[in-house]
PDB file of C-alpha atoms in Angstrom:
ATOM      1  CA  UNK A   1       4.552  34.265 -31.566  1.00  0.00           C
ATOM      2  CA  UNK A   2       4.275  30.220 -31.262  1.00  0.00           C
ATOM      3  CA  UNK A   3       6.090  28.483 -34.239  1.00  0.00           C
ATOM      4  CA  UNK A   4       3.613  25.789 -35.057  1.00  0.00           C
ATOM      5  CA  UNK A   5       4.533  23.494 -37.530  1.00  0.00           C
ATOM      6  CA  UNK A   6       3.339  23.901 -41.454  1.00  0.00           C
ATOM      7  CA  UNK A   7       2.245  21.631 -44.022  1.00  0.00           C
ATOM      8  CA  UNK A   8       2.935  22.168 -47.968  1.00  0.00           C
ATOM      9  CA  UNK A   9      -0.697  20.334 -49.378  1.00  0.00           C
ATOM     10  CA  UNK A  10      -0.952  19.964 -53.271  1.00  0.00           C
ATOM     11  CA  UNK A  11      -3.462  19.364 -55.660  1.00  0.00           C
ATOM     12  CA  UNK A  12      -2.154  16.118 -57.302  1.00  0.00           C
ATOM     13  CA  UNK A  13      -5.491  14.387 -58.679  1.00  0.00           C
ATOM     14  CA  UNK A  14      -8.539  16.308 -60.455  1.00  0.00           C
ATOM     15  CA  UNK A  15     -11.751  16.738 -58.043  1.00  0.00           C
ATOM     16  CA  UNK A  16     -14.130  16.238 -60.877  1.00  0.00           C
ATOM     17  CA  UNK A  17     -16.667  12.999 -60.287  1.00  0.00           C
ATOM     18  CA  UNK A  18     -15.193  13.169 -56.619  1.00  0.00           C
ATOM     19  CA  UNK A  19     -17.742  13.012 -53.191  1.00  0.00           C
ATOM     20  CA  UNK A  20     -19.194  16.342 -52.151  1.00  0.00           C
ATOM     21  CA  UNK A  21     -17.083  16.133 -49.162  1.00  0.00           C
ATOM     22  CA  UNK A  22     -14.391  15.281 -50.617  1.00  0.00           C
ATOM     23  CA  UNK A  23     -14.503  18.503 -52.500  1.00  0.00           C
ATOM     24  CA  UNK A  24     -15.315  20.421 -49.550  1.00  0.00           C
ATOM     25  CA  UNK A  25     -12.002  19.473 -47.617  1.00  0.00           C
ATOM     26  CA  UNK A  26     -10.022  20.539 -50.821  1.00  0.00           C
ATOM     27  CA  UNK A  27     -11.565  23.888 -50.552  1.00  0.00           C
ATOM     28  CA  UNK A  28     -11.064  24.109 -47.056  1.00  0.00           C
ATOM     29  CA  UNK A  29      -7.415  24.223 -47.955  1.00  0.00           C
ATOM     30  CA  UNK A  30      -7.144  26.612 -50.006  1.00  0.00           C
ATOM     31  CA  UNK A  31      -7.060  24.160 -53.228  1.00  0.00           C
ATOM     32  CA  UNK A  32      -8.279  24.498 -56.388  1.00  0.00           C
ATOM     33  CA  UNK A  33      -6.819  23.364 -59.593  1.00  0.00           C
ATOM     34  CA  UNK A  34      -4.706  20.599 -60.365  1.00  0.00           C
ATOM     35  CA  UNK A  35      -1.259  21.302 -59.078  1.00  0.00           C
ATOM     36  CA  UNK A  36      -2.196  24.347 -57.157  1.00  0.00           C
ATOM     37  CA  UNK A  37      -0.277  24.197 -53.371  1.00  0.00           C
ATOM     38  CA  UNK A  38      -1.403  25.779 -50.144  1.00  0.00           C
ATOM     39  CA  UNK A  39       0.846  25.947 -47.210  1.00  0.00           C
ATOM     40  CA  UNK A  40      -1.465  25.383 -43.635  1.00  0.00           C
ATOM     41  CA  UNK A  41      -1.197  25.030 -40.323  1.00  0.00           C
ATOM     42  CA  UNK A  42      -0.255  21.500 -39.061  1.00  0.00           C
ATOM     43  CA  UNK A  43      -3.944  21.669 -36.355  1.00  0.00           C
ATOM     44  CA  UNK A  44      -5.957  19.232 -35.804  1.00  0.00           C
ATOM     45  CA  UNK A  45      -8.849  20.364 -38.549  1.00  0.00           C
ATOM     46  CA  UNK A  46      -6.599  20.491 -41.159  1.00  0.00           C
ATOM     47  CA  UNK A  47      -5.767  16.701 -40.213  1.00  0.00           C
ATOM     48  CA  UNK A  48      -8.758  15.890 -40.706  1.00  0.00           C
ATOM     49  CA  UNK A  49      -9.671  17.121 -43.925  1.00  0.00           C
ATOM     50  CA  UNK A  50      -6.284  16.019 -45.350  1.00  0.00           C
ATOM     51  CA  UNK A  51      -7.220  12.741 -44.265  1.00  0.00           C
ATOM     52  CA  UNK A  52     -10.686  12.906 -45.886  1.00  0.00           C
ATOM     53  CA  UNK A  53      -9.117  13.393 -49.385  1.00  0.00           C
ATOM     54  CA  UNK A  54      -5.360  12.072 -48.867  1.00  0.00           C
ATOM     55  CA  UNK A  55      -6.053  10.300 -52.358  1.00  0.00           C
ATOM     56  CA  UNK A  56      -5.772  13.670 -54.102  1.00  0.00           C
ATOM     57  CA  UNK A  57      -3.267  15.176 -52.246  1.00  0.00           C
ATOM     58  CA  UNK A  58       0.525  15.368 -51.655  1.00  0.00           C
ATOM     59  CA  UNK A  59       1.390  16.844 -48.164  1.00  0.00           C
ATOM     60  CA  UNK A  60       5.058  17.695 -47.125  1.00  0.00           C
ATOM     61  CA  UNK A  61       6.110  19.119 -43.918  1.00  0.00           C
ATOM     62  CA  UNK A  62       7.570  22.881 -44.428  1.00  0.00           C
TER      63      UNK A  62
END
């Protein structure tokens, strides 16, 4: 089993009034109220949608 690294993402800012793919990539994490956290996998997709909406998120490394 490969022990990839992990990343603690949390809702920190509403999604209401935000871009549609903005909301999308919050989803795609496995976000969905305010406050809510997901742990994820540290890839390459999940990069990219933290990137996408880093304004609404807090991300720590696990």
């Amino acid at each position: 089993m490969s022990s990839q690294a992990k990343l603690k993402v949390t809702l920190v800012k509403s999604t209401i009034g935000r871009l549609a793919k903005h909301k999308a990539c919050v989803a795609g994490l496995g976000l969905r109220k305010t406050g809510s956290s997901a742990i994820v996998l540290d890839t390459p997709e999940n990069r990219g949608m933290i990137n996408h909406a880093s304004y609404l998120l807090k991300v720590e490394e696990v």
